[in-house]
Structures are given as structure tokens and as C-alpha cells.
Amino acid sequence: MLSEKGWKFRDGDSFQQIPCGLQGQGGKWGFGVRCARFFTSSDELETSSNLWMQPHSSCSVGIKILSLMAHGFSSEWETPINSQSSGLQILTCADCFHSLFPSQMMKFAWDNYKQYALGKNELRPLTKNGHIGNMFGGLRGATVIDALDTLYIMELEEEFQEAKQWVEKSFDLNVVFKSKALELGEKLLPAFNTPTGIPRGVINLGSGMSWSWGWASAGSSILAEFGTLHLEFLHLSELSGNPVFAEKVMNIRRVLSRVEKPQGLYPNFLSPVTGSWVQHHVSIGGLGDSFYEYLIKSWLMSDKKDSEAKKMYDDALEAIEKHLVKKSAGGLTYIAEWRGGILDHKMGHLACFSGGMIALGAEHAAEERRQRHMELAAEITSTCHESYTRSDTKLGPEAFRFDAGSEAMATRLSERYYILRPEVVESYMYLWRLTHDPKYRHWGWEVVQALEKHCRVEAGFSGIRDVYTTTPSHDNMQQSFFLAETLKYLYLLFCEDDVLSLEDWVFNTEAHPLPINHTDFKAAAQP
């Protein structure tokens, strides 16, 4: 098929190999397919959506062309290439194509955000306009910030440059990235001006005034908020040489070390005035979740030198195992919530990150704990998978329960929605990286297909209001974390392990990678 004029794709053609480095207009490379059957050793996918094949160092796939669509090429569907500089790759594995698909989804999500909502915090894909909201302290452009590293990791260079230029010119904090990060960190510092040094939950970045969330009990601060600063603030001190950021988060740790912990557990609400717990509500899901994640990741980011963080994590997980981990009548392992000693037998979607966290901690645990924790991680991740497979859309609800004869299903109307959350695929990614059990990639591919079928709309991706109907209504919101986390974790699930290796990087709670402080790696990581 290779000739002086290049590759020719015709309806009905089949290939076991495809060219890499295709040259199109303006140096854009790839080829367009309107309707094709992509086949691999284990499955096939038929798609009627426009797919732009992106290059990747390890990507090749069998393809049968059903109908072609030109992207700036001739009407004869010829794709000109330079036969000297291009090459061929033989089909080697199913997962090469699977890693391409989240990249295409990312491009689709970004392109529509850029067209309809650039500069706003999030895209409303049904009405094709932007949303600002009140969740980002008055800042705008949250999707740009969240998307930056995902675009870079996926090698979407043109789109990354678009995002970078917007940050340079329009990110309103009145040099890119490093100086902006330091400026933002400095603007957050007034929130720590409390009697205990525990920051309040909300800050006006213009005036520096801070306050607690109106719904938080007795003006309390939230464990998952003040406990999820450690990675970023330590990194800011390293970048700037200014110890103030590290000092702020180390003080938080001192306060938490002093306060009495009921049954060894950390409740979700702490007074920034007295340093005492306000309510004895414990959750590994919303309000508590990422505090625990940051304990083990602080130890890892320190190249396993922060022994205090490791002990806090080990002690917390021991209490969680003793008091919160339960097994349903049907044999499903879950982590319940705790309200003053009374268990609430439910898990939120947010709690499904814990399978990945426990697996990550188990990888570095003593032998007697390693096997037990890896089994626990796999069981929790399997339970979260069940919450997906038991729905009509194969997407999981916001919360699922283990009572009244129901298991791993939402029993309340207010918990049946799905807002493009990442926690389940996050755990799939970690379990794949640490076990290489192929079921995690299979489960991840099920999520890709469900997202495409039920959440993709004309101008982006939208959450759905009910996962238990095959014709769900959409909520008209493309969350910024969908680009930062969900698509990134899906992409990494199908990549080789050396793409953001867990030996060299930790992911913060929004899936943004931070370097592990190896003595030789730190220097190599400098731009």
C-alpha cells in the first residue's frame, strides 16, 4: 500500500499495521475515521463518532475502514506522508488502541471547553456556555488549570500550548506556572491566621478574608481540606526556598497529633479556634478521604524519609480496618461511615479511591501486612466495580448502600447520579500498575464505553442524573476534574508503567503529578 503518493485508505480496507508519523496540513498528523471497526486480539469496538488517531510511541492497532472522513486531505481520501521519515509498527497488543481512546476523549472535551467556555471554570455542554460557580475562591479558568498536565502527558501539544498561553495572559492573580503557583500559595496564607493555625475553608483571594463553610458544624474546618495541603505546600517551599509553606502544614500535623482520636479514628470536623473535634463523624469518602491519601503520599514523596507520616497512615488504617471495614451478606467488602460509634453501611463514590490508596501503601508495607492489605485493596476495588456493573448504564452512583437487602446499589433517589467522577478508575489504575491483573484494564475499558454511550453529548461530556436508566437525563456540567483525573487515569491505565512511573511521581488528590524527592531525580526533573 505504500507508494510515492502515500497511504490510500478505502472503504472496506483492513490493516494489521498502520503508519506512524503521518504528515497532514500544518504538520498535523493522524488520520480521520468516521466509522471503523477497530479489532484486537480480545475484542472489537465499532464507532460511529469522529475519531482522530493521535500518535503515540507505543500505539498501533488493527483497523478495518468502513467509512472515511478527511481532515484537510483530498477528496480521494489519500493521506500524504513522507515515506522516508514515517515508519510502520506491527500490531502488538489490544491496550495500545485503548490508550488512544481516552486521548481522543480528552481532545473532544478540551476543544468544546475552548470553543464555548474558555476562561470560565467549567463547560455546560448541553447549553454550550460556561459556568463560574463559587467553588474556586473567585478564580476563573479551573478547567484550564486542571487540564494542563493531562494535555501534556497525552502529547496533545497544540492544545497544551493553547492552555499554557491562556495561563500566561489571562490567569488572574495580578514566567508561567512556577511564579503563578507561588503567587497563589502566598494568597492562601491568610486562611491560616487562626488561633490553632488550622486554616478556614474559604478565602477571598483579593481581600485575604477567610471564613468557614456555612454548612460546616459550628464554624469548623474540614479534615479533607486542611489535611490535603501537605504535598503542594512542601513542594512550594522546595520551589521557592521559602519555608513558610512547609511550616504551615507541619503545624497542622502537630495539631492532629495532639488531639485525642476516638477509637484511633479522625472525625471530619475540627474547630480552627480550639483545635477540638466538633462532630464524631468519620468517613473515608467525602469530607475525610484525601487526608488519608496524603499521609501515605507524603511519605512516598519524601523518598520514604517522612516516618511520622507513615506511622500516622499505618495507625489510621489499622483503626479503619478494626472499626469500619465490613463484609456484606453477599460477600462484598466495603468501608462504612461512623457516626459517634454507630455505623452507616454505605460507601460514597468518593471512597472508592481507597482501593488504590491501600494498594499503594501495601506495596511498601512489611511482609505480614502487605498481603492482607493488597487483598483488602482488591476487595474494595471489586466492590466499587460491582456498583458500576449493577447499574443499567454501567456507571456508578454517587453513593451505594448495604442495607435493606440491597448491596452496592443506591437506594435513595438523591444518590443515583454520576458526575464524571474518577475514583473508581483511579483504583483500577493503581491496582493494574501494582498487580498487572488484566481485569483492571478490562474494567477500565467498560468505563470508557459507558462514558461514550451515556455521557458524551454534542459539545462535550456531561454527568447524568440516574445511572439506573438507559435513557438518563444529563446534568449539563463537564466537571473540571473529568479532564484532570478521570481521563488521565484511564489513559495511564492503558499506558506502559514508565509513563509517570510510580517510582518517580506521586499524584495529588486532583491527579496532578509531583516528583518524588530522589536526590538524583530532583535535579533531573528541573526544566
Short mmCIF file of C-alpha atoms in Angstrom, two decimals:
data_model
loop_
_atom_site.label_atom_id
_atom_site.label_comp_id
_atom_site.label_asym_id
_atom_site.label_seq_id
_atom_site.Cartn_x
_atom_site.Cartn_y
_atom_site.Cartn_z
CA MET A 1 0.00 0.00 0.00
CA LEU A 2 2.93 2.37 0.49
CA SER A 3 3.64 4.34 -2.67
CA GLU A 4 5.18 7.64 -3.70
CA LYS A 5 1.81 9.29 -3.20
CA GLY A 6 1.44 7.82 0.27
CA TRP A 7 -1.06 5.60 2.01
CA LYS A 8 -4.52 5.25 0.49
CA PHE A 9 -7.39 4.30 2.74
CA ARG A 10 -10.51 2.96 1.03
CA ASP A 11 -13.83 1.75 2.35
CA GLY A 12 -13.52 -1.93 3.17
CA ASP A 13 -9.73 -1.91 3.60
CA SER A 14 -8.26 -3.83 6.51
CA PHE A 15 -4.84 -3.32 8.03
CA GLN A 16 -2.88 -5.19 10.64
CA GLN A 17 -0.45 -2.30 10.74
CA ILE A 18 -0.76 1.44 10.34
CA PRO A 19 1.72 4.19 9.57
CA CYS A 20 3.16 6.39 12.27
CA GLY A 21 4.23 9.96 11.68
CA LEU A 22 1.62 10.78 9.04
CA GLN A 23 2.00 14.33 7.76
CA GLY A 24 -1.04 16.50 7.22
CA GLN A 25 -1.68 20.18 6.76
CA GLY A 26 0.35 22.38 9.07
CA GLY A 27 2.28 19.42 10.39
CA LYS A 28 -0.85 17.92 12.00
CA TRP A 29 -0.63 14.20 11.84
CA GLY A 30 -3.01 11.32 12.17
CA PHE A 31 -5.94 10.26 10.07
CA GLY A 32 -9.65 10.69 10.37
CA VAL A 33 -12.19 7.91 10.55
CA ARG A 34 -15.92 8.42 10.63
CA CYS A 35 -16.91 4.82 11.06
CA ALA A 36 -14.47 2.00 11.60
CA ARG A 37 -14.10 -1.32 13.34
CA PHE A 38 -11.01 -1.47 15.49
CA PHE A 39 -10.10 -5.04 16.20
CA THR A 40 -7.68 -6.53 18.66
CA SER A 41 -6.83 -9.96 19.91
CA SER A 42 -9.55 -9.85 22.54
CA ASP A 43 -12.36 -7.59 21.42
CA GLU A 44 -13.54 -5.06 18.89
CA LEU A 45 -15.18 -1.70 19.01
CA GLU A 46 -17.39 -0.25 16.35
CA THR A 47 -17.73 3.50 16.49
CA SER A 48 -19.79 5.97 14.52
CA SER A 49 -18.19 9.01 16.11
CA ASN A 50 -15.41 11.04 14.57
CA LEU A 51 -12.11 9.64 15.77
CA TRP A 52 -8.83 11.43 15.35
CA MET A 53 -6.00 8.93 15.71
CA GLN A 54 -3.23 10.55 17.73
CA PRO A 55 0.40 9.39 17.53
CA HIS A 56 1.95 7.64 20.49
CA SER A 57 5.24 5.89 20.91
CA SER A 58 3.64 2.55 21.66
CA CYS A 59 0.38 2.72 19.72
CA SER A 60 -0.58 0.51 16.81
CA VAL A 61 -3.81 -1.24 16.07
CA GLY A 62 -5.62 -3.34 13.52
CA ILE A 63 -8.27 -1.39 11.66
CA LYS A 64 -10.99 -2.06 9.12
CA ILE A 65 -12.13 1.09 7.35
CA LEU A 66 -15.91 1.32 6.95
CA SER A 67 -16.22 4.98 6.10
CA LEU A 68 -13.53 7.65 5.96
CA MET A 69 -13.54 11.31 6.81
CA ALA A 70 -10.82 13.66 5.60
CA HIS A 71 -9.17 16.14 7.94
CA GLY A 72 -7.88 18.67 5.42
CA PHE A 73 -6.89 15.94 2.97
CA SER A 74 -8.00 15.39 -0.62
CA SER A 75 -11.45 14.20 -1.56
CA GLU A 76 -9.91 10.92 -2.70
CA TRP A 77 -9.15 10.12 0.96
CA GLU A 78 -5.43 10.00 0.34
CA THR A 79 -3.20 10.77 3.29
CA PRO A 80 0.16 12.06 2.01
CA ILE A 81 3.18 11.03 4.02
CA ASN A 82 6.91 11.20 3.66
CA SER A 83 7.86 7.57 3.25
CA GLN A 84 11.43 8.28 4.36
CA SER A 85 10.53 9.75 7.74
CA SER A 86 7.47 7.65 8.52
CA GLY A 87 7.56 4.13 9.80
CA LEU A 88 5.35 1.14 10.43
CA GLN A 89 4.52 -0.52 13.68
CA ILE A 90 3.18 -4.04 13.85
CA LEU A 91 0.11 -4.63 15.97
CA THR A 92 1.36 -5.83 19.35
CA CYS A 93 -1.46 -5.51 21.87
CA ALA A 94 -5.08 -4.52 22.39
CA ASP A 95 -4.23 -1.91 25.00
CA CYS A 96 -2.35 0.31 22.54
CA PHE A 97 -5.64 1.36 20.96
CA HIS A 98 -7.32 1.56 24.34
CA SER A 99 -4.79 4.18 25.46
CA LEU A 100 -5.59 6.23 22.35
CA PHE A 101 -9.27 6.48 23.11
CA PRO A 102 -9.03 8.48 26.38
CA SER A 103 -6.69 10.83 24.49
CA GLN A 104 -9.36 11.36 21.84
CA MET A 105 -11.97 11.89 24.56
CA MET A 106 -9.69 14.45 26.17
CA LYS A 107 -9.26 16.32 22.91
CA PHE A 108 -13.04 16.37 22.40
CA ALA A 109 -13.65 17.63 25.95
CA TRP A 110 -10.95 20.32 25.66
CA ASP A 111 -11.95 21.51 22.18
CA ASN A 112 -15.53 22.09 23.30
CA TYR A 113 -14.48 23.80 26.52
CA LYS A 114 -12.21 26.06 24.48
CA GLN A 115 -14.95 26.86 21.97
CA TYR A 116 -17.79 27.53 24.39
CA ALA A 117 -16.38 28.26 27.85
CA LEU A 118 -12.71 29.27 27.75
CA GLY A 119 -11.95 31.40 30.81
CA LYS A 120 -14.96 30.10 32.75
CA ASN A 121 -14.49 27.40 35.36
CA GLU A 122 -16.42 24.64 33.64
CA LEU A 123 -18.35 23.90 30.45
CA ARG A 124 -22.10 23.40 30.32
CA PRO A 125 -22.15 21.13 27.26
CA LEU A 126 -25.91 21.00 26.66
CA THR A 127 -26.41 24.77 26.58
CA LYS A 128 -22.91 25.37 25.16
CA ASN A 129 -21.87 28.04 27.63
CA GLY A 130 -19.58 28.47 30.62
CA HIS A 131 -20.14 28.14 34.36
CA ILE A 132 -18.28 30.06 37.07
CA GLY A 133 -19.82 28.92 40.37
CA ASN A 134 -18.43 29.62 43.84
CA MET A 135 -16.11 26.65 44.40
CA PHE A 136 -12.83 28.21 43.28
CA GLY A 137 -12.37 31.24 45.53
CA GLY A 138 -13.24 33.76 42.85
CA LEU A 139 -10.71 32.41 40.34
CA ARG A 140 -11.70 31.58 36.79
CA GLY A 141 -10.35 29.08 34.33
CA ALA A 142 -10.39 25.99 36.58
CA THR A 143 -10.73 23.62 33.63
CA VAL A 144 -7.63 25.14 32.01
CA ILE A 145 -5.58 24.61 35.16
CA ASP A 146 -6.92 21.10 35.69
CA ALA A 147 -6.37 20.13 32.05
CA LEU A 148 -2.79 21.38 31.66
CA ASP A 149 -0.83 18.33 32.74
CA THR A 150 -3.29 15.88 31.17
CA LEU A 151 -2.84 17.57 27.79
CA TYR A 152 0.93 17.45 28.24
CA ILE A 153 1.00 13.79 29.32
CA MET A 154 -1.19 12.78 26.37
CA GLU A 155 1.13 14.62 23.98
CA LEU A 156 -1.66 16.91 22.80
CA GLU A 157 0.91 19.60 22.12
CA GLU A 158 -1.21 22.14 20.28
CA GLU A 159 -3.91 22.00 22.94
CA PHE A 160 -1.31 22.23 25.73
CA GLN A 161 0.14 25.37 24.16
CA GLU A 162 -3.36 26.88 23.99
CA ALA A 163 -3.82 26.22 27.72
CA LYS A 164 -0.35 27.50 28.57
CA GLN A 165 -0.91 30.73 26.67
CA TRP A 166 -4.20 31.32 28.46
CA VAL A 167 -2.47 30.92 31.85
CA GLU A 168 0.27 33.34 30.78
CA LYS A 169 -2.13 36.00 29.58
CA SER A 170 -5.37 35.58 31.49
CA PHE A 171 -5.00 33.66 34.77
CA ASP A 172 -6.00 36.49 37.06
CA LEU A 173 -3.60 36.60 40.02
CA ASN A 174 -2.48 40.20 39.05
CA VAL A 175 7.27 33.39 33.84
CA VAL A 176 4.47 30.82 33.74
CA PHE A 177 3.44 28.08 36.18
CA LYS A 178 6.13 28.40 38.86
CA SER A 179 5.57 32.09 39.57
CA LYS A 180 1.80 31.65 39.33
CA ALA A 181 1.93 28.70 41.75
CA LEU A 182 3.97 30.70 44.28
CA GLU A 183 1.71 33.72 43.93
CA LEU A 184 -1.36 31.57 44.53
CA GLY A 185 0.29 29.88 47.52
CA GLU A 186 1.04 33.27 49.08
CA LYS A 187 -2.56 34.38 48.58
CA LEU A 188 -3.75 31.31 50.51
CA LEU A 189 -1.64 32.02 53.60
CA PRO A 190 -4.11 34.40 55.36
CA ALA A 191 -6.53 31.48 55.77
CA PHE A 192 -4.08 30.05 58.34
CA ASN A 193 -4.44 33.08 60.62
CA THR A 194 -6.47 31.26 63.27
CA PRO A 195 -5.73 30.52 66.97
CA THR A 196 -4.61 26.98 66.09
CA GLY A 197 -3.13 27.57 62.64
CA ILE A 198 -5.79 25.26 61.15
CA PRO A 199 -6.94 27.14 58.02
CA ARG A 200 -10.53 28.10 57.42
CA GLY A 201 -12.23 26.53 54.43
CA VAL A 202 -12.88 29.55 52.20
CA ILE A 203 -10.74 32.56 51.34
CA ASN A 204 -11.28 35.65 49.23
CA LEU A 205 -8.05 35.84 47.23
CA GLY A 206 -8.49 39.56 46.68
CA SER A 207 -9.06 40.73 50.25
CA GLY A 208 -7.43 37.83 52.11
CA MET A 209 -10.51 37.42 54.31
CA SER A 210 -11.32 33.81 55.21
CA TRP A 211 -14.29 32.03 56.76
CA SER A 212 -15.69 28.56 57.29
CA TRP A 213 -18.29 26.95 55.08
CA GLY A 214 -21.79 27.93 56.21
CA TRP A 215 -22.87 24.29 56.37
CA ALA A 216 -19.85 23.18 58.45
CA SER A 217 -20.79 22.50 62.07
CA ALA A 218 -20.01 25.36 64.48
CA GLY A 219 -17.59 27.09 62.12
CA SER A 220 -15.40 24.01 61.82
CA SER A 221 -12.76 23.24 59.20
CA ILE A 222 -12.96 20.07 57.12
CA LEU A 223 -10.43 17.24 57.50
CA ALA A 224 -10.23 16.58 53.76
CA GLU A 225 -9.48 20.26 53.13
CA PHE A 226 -6.90 21.27 55.73
CA GLY A 227 -5.46 17.74 55.59
CA THR A 228 -4.93 17.90 51.83
CA LEU A 229 -2.31 20.62 51.57
CA HIS A 230 0.85 18.81 52.59
CA LEU A 231 2.15 17.71 49.19
CA GLU A 232 1.60 21.03 47.49
CA PHE A 233 2.90 23.23 50.32
CA LEU A 234 6.07 21.19 50.79
CA HIS A 235 6.65 21.42 47.05
CA LEU A 236 6.10 25.19 47.15
CA SER A 237 8.78 25.52 49.83
CA GLU A 238 11.18 23.49 47.71
CA LEU A 239 10.45 25.59 44.61
CA SER A 240 10.73 28.92 46.38
CA GLY A 241 13.21 28.26 49.18
CA ASN A 242 10.64 29.87 51.49
CA PRO A 243 9.97 27.60 54.49
CA VAL A 244 6.66 29.27 55.41
CA PHE A 245 4.58 26.87 53.30
CA ALA A 246 6.14 23.78 54.89
CA GLU A 247 5.79 25.32 58.35
CA LYS A 248 2.05 25.84 57.87
CA VAL A 249 1.35 22.19 57.03
CA MET A 250 3.73 20.80 59.65
CA ASN A 251 1.76 22.78 62.24
CA ILE A 252 -1.45 21.11 61.02
CA ARG A 253 0.21 17.76 61.63
CA ARG A 254 1.21 18.81 65.16
CA VAL A 255 -2.37 19.80 65.99
CA LEU A 256 -3.67 16.46 64.70
CA SER A 257 -1.02 14.56 66.65
CA ARG A 258 -2.06 16.25 69.92
CA VAL A 259 -5.82 15.90 69.66
CA GLU A 260 -7.43 12.75 71.04
CA LYS A 261 -8.74 10.46 68.31
CA PRO A 262 -11.85 8.41 69.14
CA GLN A 263 -11.03 4.72 68.62
CA GLY A 264 -7.96 5.91 66.71
CA LEU A 265 -10.21 7.48 64.04
CA TYR A 266 -10.10 11.02 62.63
CA PRO A 267 -13.51 12.78 62.60
CA ASN A 268 -14.31 15.10 59.70
CA PHE A 269 -14.89 18.41 61.55
CA LEU A 270 -12.26 20.26 63.62
CA SER A 271 -12.56 23.69 65.20
CA PRO A 272 -9.85 26.08 63.93
CA VAL A 273 -10.31 28.05 67.15
CA THR A 274 -10.00 25.33 69.82
CA GLY A 275 -8.34 22.51 67.89
CA SER A 276 -11.03 20.09 69.10
CA TRP A 277 -13.33 17.83 67.12
CA VAL A 278 -16.78 19.29 66.55
CA GLN A 279 -18.60 16.13 65.48
CA HIS A 280 -17.66 12.47 65.65
CA HIS A 281 -18.50 11.70 62.03
CA VAL A 282 -15.82 9.63 60.30
CA SER A 283 -15.80 9.00 56.56
CA ILE A 284 -13.23 7.65 54.15
CA GLY A 285 -15.37 9.25 51.46
CA GLY A 286 -16.40 12.90 51.23
CA LEU A 287 -15.10 15.23 53.99
CA GLY A 288 -12.33 12.84 55.04
CA ASP A 289 -10.97 10.98 52.01
CA SER A 290 -7.84 12.75 50.80
CA PHE A 291 -6.42 13.33 54.30
CA TYR A 292 -5.54 9.63 54.50
CA GLU A 293 -4.25 9.59 50.94
CA TYR A 294 -1.85 12.45 51.73
CA LEU A 295 -0.34 10.63 54.70
CA ILE A 296 0.99 7.74 52.63
CA LYS A 297 1.84 10.02 49.70
CA SER A 298 3.75 12.44 51.93
CA TRP A 299 5.94 9.54 52.98
CA LEU A 300 6.42 8.45 49.37
CA MET A 301 7.13 11.98 48.11
CA SER A 302 9.84 12.33 50.77
CA ASP A 303 11.50 9.23 49.29
CA LYS A 304 10.29 7.31 52.36
CA LYS A 305 12.00 9.63 54.84
CA ASP A 306 8.89 11.18 56.45
CA SER A 307 8.45 8.43 59.06
CA GLU A 308 5.88 10.47 61.01
CA ALA A 309 3.51 10.49 58.04
CA LYS A 310 3.98 6.74 57.55
CA LYS A 311 3.16 6.00 61.21
CA MET A 312 0.07 8.23 61.08
CA TYR A 313 -1.08 6.38 57.97
CA ASP A 314 -0.43 2.92 59.44
CA ASP A 315 -2.24 3.80 62.67
CA ALA A 316 -5.21 5.32 60.82
CA LEU A 317 -5.54 2.32 58.51
CA GLU A 318 -5.38 -0.05 61.48
CA ALA A 319 -8.31 1.82 63.10
CA ILE A 320 -10.22 1.80 59.80
CA GLU A 321 -9.71 -1.95 59.44
CA LYS A 322 -10.85 -2.56 63.01
CA HIS A 323 -13.92 -0.33 63.09
CA LEU A 324 -15.09 0.48 59.55
CA VAL A 325 -14.23 -2.38 57.18
CA LYS A 326 -17.19 -4.72 56.84
CA LYS A 327 -18.31 -7.58 54.61
CA SER A 328 -21.85 -7.79 53.28
CA ALA A 329 -24.05 -10.89 53.35
CA GLY A 330 -23.23 -11.27 49.66
CA GLY A 331 -19.50 -11.24 50.34
CA LEU A 332 -18.69 -7.66 49.28
CA THR A 333 -16.07 -5.79 51.32
CA TYR A 334 -16.82 -2.12 51.99
CA ILE A 335 -15.82 0.74 54.29
CA ALA A 336 -18.73 2.03 56.34
CA GLU A 337 -19.12 5.51 57.81
CA TRP A 338 -19.03 6.08 61.58
CA ARG A 339 -21.25 8.48 63.46
CA GLY A 340 -20.40 8.61 67.13
CA GLY A 341 -19.95 4.86 67.33
CA ILE A 342 -22.92 3.96 65.10
CA LEU A 343 -22.13 2.57 61.65
CA ASP A 344 -23.82 3.83 58.48
CA HIS A 345 -23.48 0.97 55.99
CA LYS A 346 -22.84 2.94 52.84
CA MET A 347 -19.91 3.92 50.63
CA GLY A 348 -19.73 7.06 48.59
CA HIS A 349 -18.19 7.04 45.12
CA LEU A 350 -15.53 9.31 46.62
CA ALA A 351 -14.49 6.49 48.98
CA CYS A 352 -13.64 4.24 46.04
CA PHE A 353 -10.21 5.90 45.79
CA SER A 354 -9.29 3.89 48.88
CA GLY A 355 -8.65 0.67 46.96
CA GLY A 356 -5.81 2.37 45.12
CA MET A 357 -4.53 4.07 48.26
CA ILE A 358 -4.41 0.86 50.27
CA ALA A 359 -2.69 -0.97 47.41
CA LEU A 360 -0.11 1.82 47.16
CA GLY A 361 0.56 1.59 50.89
CA ALA A 362 0.65 -2.22 50.80
CA GLU A 363 3.36 -2.16 48.15
CA HIS A 364 5.68 -0.62 50.73
CA ALA A 365 4.41 -2.38 53.87
CA ALA A 366 6.10 -5.03 55.97
CA GLU A 367 5.53 -8.53 54.63
CA GLU A 368 2.99 -9.53 57.28
CA ARG A 369 0.77 -6.58 56.32
CA ARG A 370 1.48 -6.46 52.61
CA GLN A 371 -0.60 -9.46 51.54
CA ARG A 372 -3.50 -8.58 53.84
CA HIS A 373 -3.66 -5.01 52.56
CA MET A 374 -3.32 -5.99 48.90
CA GLU A 375 -6.24 -8.37 49.35
CA LEU A 376 -8.24 -5.63 51.09
CA ALA A 377 -7.45 -3.17 48.27
CA ALA A 378 -8.55 -5.68 45.63
CA GLU A 379 -11.77 -6.49 47.51
CA ILE A 380 -12.76 -2.83 47.93
CA THR A 381 -12.00 -2.12 44.26
CA SER A 382 -14.09 -5.12 43.25
CA THR A 383 -16.99 -3.80 45.36
CA CYS A 384 -16.76 -0.43 43.63
CA HIS A 385 -16.73 -2.24 40.28
CA GLU A 386 -19.92 -4.00 41.36
CA SER A 387 -21.56 -0.62 41.94
CA TYR A 388 -20.93 0.04 38.25
CA THR A 389 -21.94 -3.33 36.83
CA ARG A 390 -25.22 -3.37 38.80
CA SER A 391 -26.43 -0.18 37.14
CA ASP A 392 -28.14 0.00 33.75
CA THR A 393 -25.56 2.46 32.41
CA LYS A 394 -22.53 0.58 33.83
CA LEU A 395 -21.58 3.77 35.66
CA GLY A 396 -21.64 4.01 39.43
CA PRO A 397 -23.95 6.08 41.63
CA GLU A 398 -22.82 8.86 43.97
CA ALA A 399 -23.32 6.53 46.95
CA PHE A 400 -24.31 2.90 47.39
CA ARG A 401 -25.57 1.01 50.39
CA PHE A 402 -25.52 -2.34 52.11
CA ASP A 403 -28.81 -2.43 53.96
CA ALA A 404 -32.45 -3.42 53.46
CA GLY A 405 -31.36 -6.33 51.31
CA SER A 406 -29.57 -4.10 48.81
CA GLU A 407 -25.86 -4.36 48.08
CA ALA A 408 -23.63 -1.98 46.11
CA MET A 409 -26.63 -0.03 44.81
CA ALA A 410 -28.08 3.38 45.55
CA THR A 411 -31.32 3.06 47.50
CA ARG A 412 -32.14 6.77 47.63
CA LEU A 413 -33.13 8.91 44.68
CA SER A 414 -30.70 11.62 45.77
CA GLU A 415 -27.73 9.24 45.36
CA ARG A 416 -28.40 7.82 41.88
CA TYR A 417 -26.43 10.40 39.89
CA TYR A 418 -22.96 10.22 38.30
CA ILE A 419 -20.95 13.41 37.71
CA LEU A 420 -17.97 12.02 35.74
CA ARG A 421 -16.14 11.08 38.94
CA PRO A 422 -12.66 9.47 38.76
CA GLU A 423 -12.22 7.47 41.98
CA VAL A 424 -13.12 4.04 40.62
CA VAL A 425 -10.82 4.26 37.58
CA GLU A 426 -8.16 5.74 39.87
CA SER A 427 -8.16 2.49 41.83
CA TYR A 428 -8.17 0.46 38.60
CA MET A 429 -5.01 2.29 37.53
CA TYR A 430 -3.16 1.66 40.80
CA LEU A 431 -4.23 -1.99 41.01
CA TRP A 432 -3.14 -2.54 37.40
CA ARG A 433 0.24 -0.93 37.98
CA LEU A 434 0.84 -2.95 41.15
CA THR A 435 -0.57 -6.36 40.09
CA HIS A 436 -0.85 -6.36 36.27
CA ASP A 437 -4.06 -8.32 36.60
CA PRO A 438 -5.73 -7.77 33.20
CA LYS A 439 -9.20 -7.49 34.72
CA TYR A 440 -8.44 -3.90 35.76
CA ARG A 441 -7.82 -2.87 32.17
CA HIS A 442 -10.95 -4.72 31.12
CA TRP A 443 -12.97 -2.88 33.77
CA GLY A 444 -11.45 0.42 32.68
CA TRP A 445 -12.45 -0.21 29.08
CA GLU A 446 -16.02 -0.83 30.25
CA VAL A 447 -15.98 2.66 31.77
CA VAL A 448 -14.68 4.20 28.53
CA GLN A 449 -17.54 2.59 26.61
CA ALA A 450 -20.13 3.68 29.18
CA LEU A 451 -18.86 7.27 29.15
CA GLU A 452 -19.01 7.36 25.38
CA LYS A 453 -22.51 5.89 25.31
CA HIS A 454 -24.19 7.81 28.11
CA CYS A 455 -22.15 10.94 28.90
CA ARG A 456 -20.84 12.16 25.56
CA VAL A 457 -23.06 14.87 24.07
CA GLU A 458 -22.66 17.15 21.09
CA ALA A 459 -20.43 19.66 22.84
CA GLY A 460 -18.52 17.68 25.46
CA PHE A 461 -19.23 15.24 28.28
CA SER A 462 -22.00 15.62 30.83
CA GLY A 463 -22.88 13.95 34.11
CA ILE A 464 -26.14 12.01 34.30
CA ARG A 465 -28.90 12.18 36.89
CA ASP A 466 -29.75 8.48 37.17
CA VAL A 467 -27.38 5.59 36.47
CA TYR A 468 -30.25 3.10 36.67
CA THR A 469 -31.93 4.07 33.42
CA THR A 470 -30.58 3.50 29.92
CA THR A 471 -32.01 6.86 28.80
CA PRO A 472 -30.61 9.14 31.51
CA SER A 473 -31.04 12.89 31.53
CA HIS A 474 -27.86 14.95 31.60
CA ASP A 475 -26.89 17.50 34.24
CA ASN A 476 -25.27 19.91 31.75
CA MET A 477 -21.89 20.03 33.51
CA GLN A 478 -18.46 18.93 32.30
CA GLN A 479 -16.58 18.93 35.60
CA SER A 480 -13.01 20.19 35.53
CA PHE A 481 -11.87 17.05 37.38
CA PHE A 482 -13.05 14.94 34.45
CA LEU A 483 -10.15 16.34 32.43
CA ALA A 484 -7.72 16.39 35.36
CA GLU A 485 -8.45 12.95 36.79
CA THR A 486 -10.92 10.65 35.05
CA LEU A 487 -9.40 10.85 31.58
CA LYS A 488 -5.83 10.93 32.91
CA TYR A 489 -6.28 7.78 34.99
CA LEU A 490 -7.95 6.00 32.06
CA TYR A 491 -5.06 6.98 29.81
CA LEU A 492 -2.43 5.84 32.31
CA LEU A 493 -4.29 2.58 32.85
CA PHE A 494 -3.50 1.59 29.26
CA CYS A 495 -0.02 3.11 29.08
CA GLU A 496 3.26 1.44 29.88
CA ASP A 497 4.28 1.64 33.54
CA ASP A 498 7.14 4.03 32.78
CA VAL A 499 4.69 6.77 31.74
CA LEU A 500 4.66 8.71 35.03
CA SER A 501 6.21 5.80 36.92
CA LEU A 502 5.03 5.36 40.50
CA GLU A 503 8.70 5.09 41.41
CA ASP A 504 9.25 8.74 40.49
CA TRP A 505 5.91 10.51 40.88
CA VAL A 506 3.01 10.84 43.28
CA PHE A 507 -0.39 12.16 42.23
CA ASN A 508 -2.11 14.76 44.34
CA THR A 509 -5.80 14.44 45.04
CA GLU A 510 -6.63 16.07 41.69
CA ALA A 511 -4.28 13.66 39.84
CA HIS A 512 -1.60 16.29 39.22
CA PRO A 513 1.84 14.64 39.41
CA LEU A 514 4.51 15.83 41.84
CA PRO A 515 8.08 14.47 41.78
CA ILE A 516 9.38 12.12 44.45
CA ASN A 517 12.41 13.72 46.07
CA HIS A 518 15.14 11.32 44.98
CA THR A 519 18.48 13.03 45.46
CA ASP A 520 19.40 12.42 41.83
CA PHE A 521 15.87 12.59 40.43
CA LYS A 522 15.18 16.09 41.76
CA ALA A 523 17.95 17.58 39.63
CA ALA A 524 16.86 15.60 36.59
CA ALA A 525 13.32 16.90 36.95
CA GLN A 526 14.34 20.54 36.52
CA PRO A 527 13.26 22.06 33.17
#
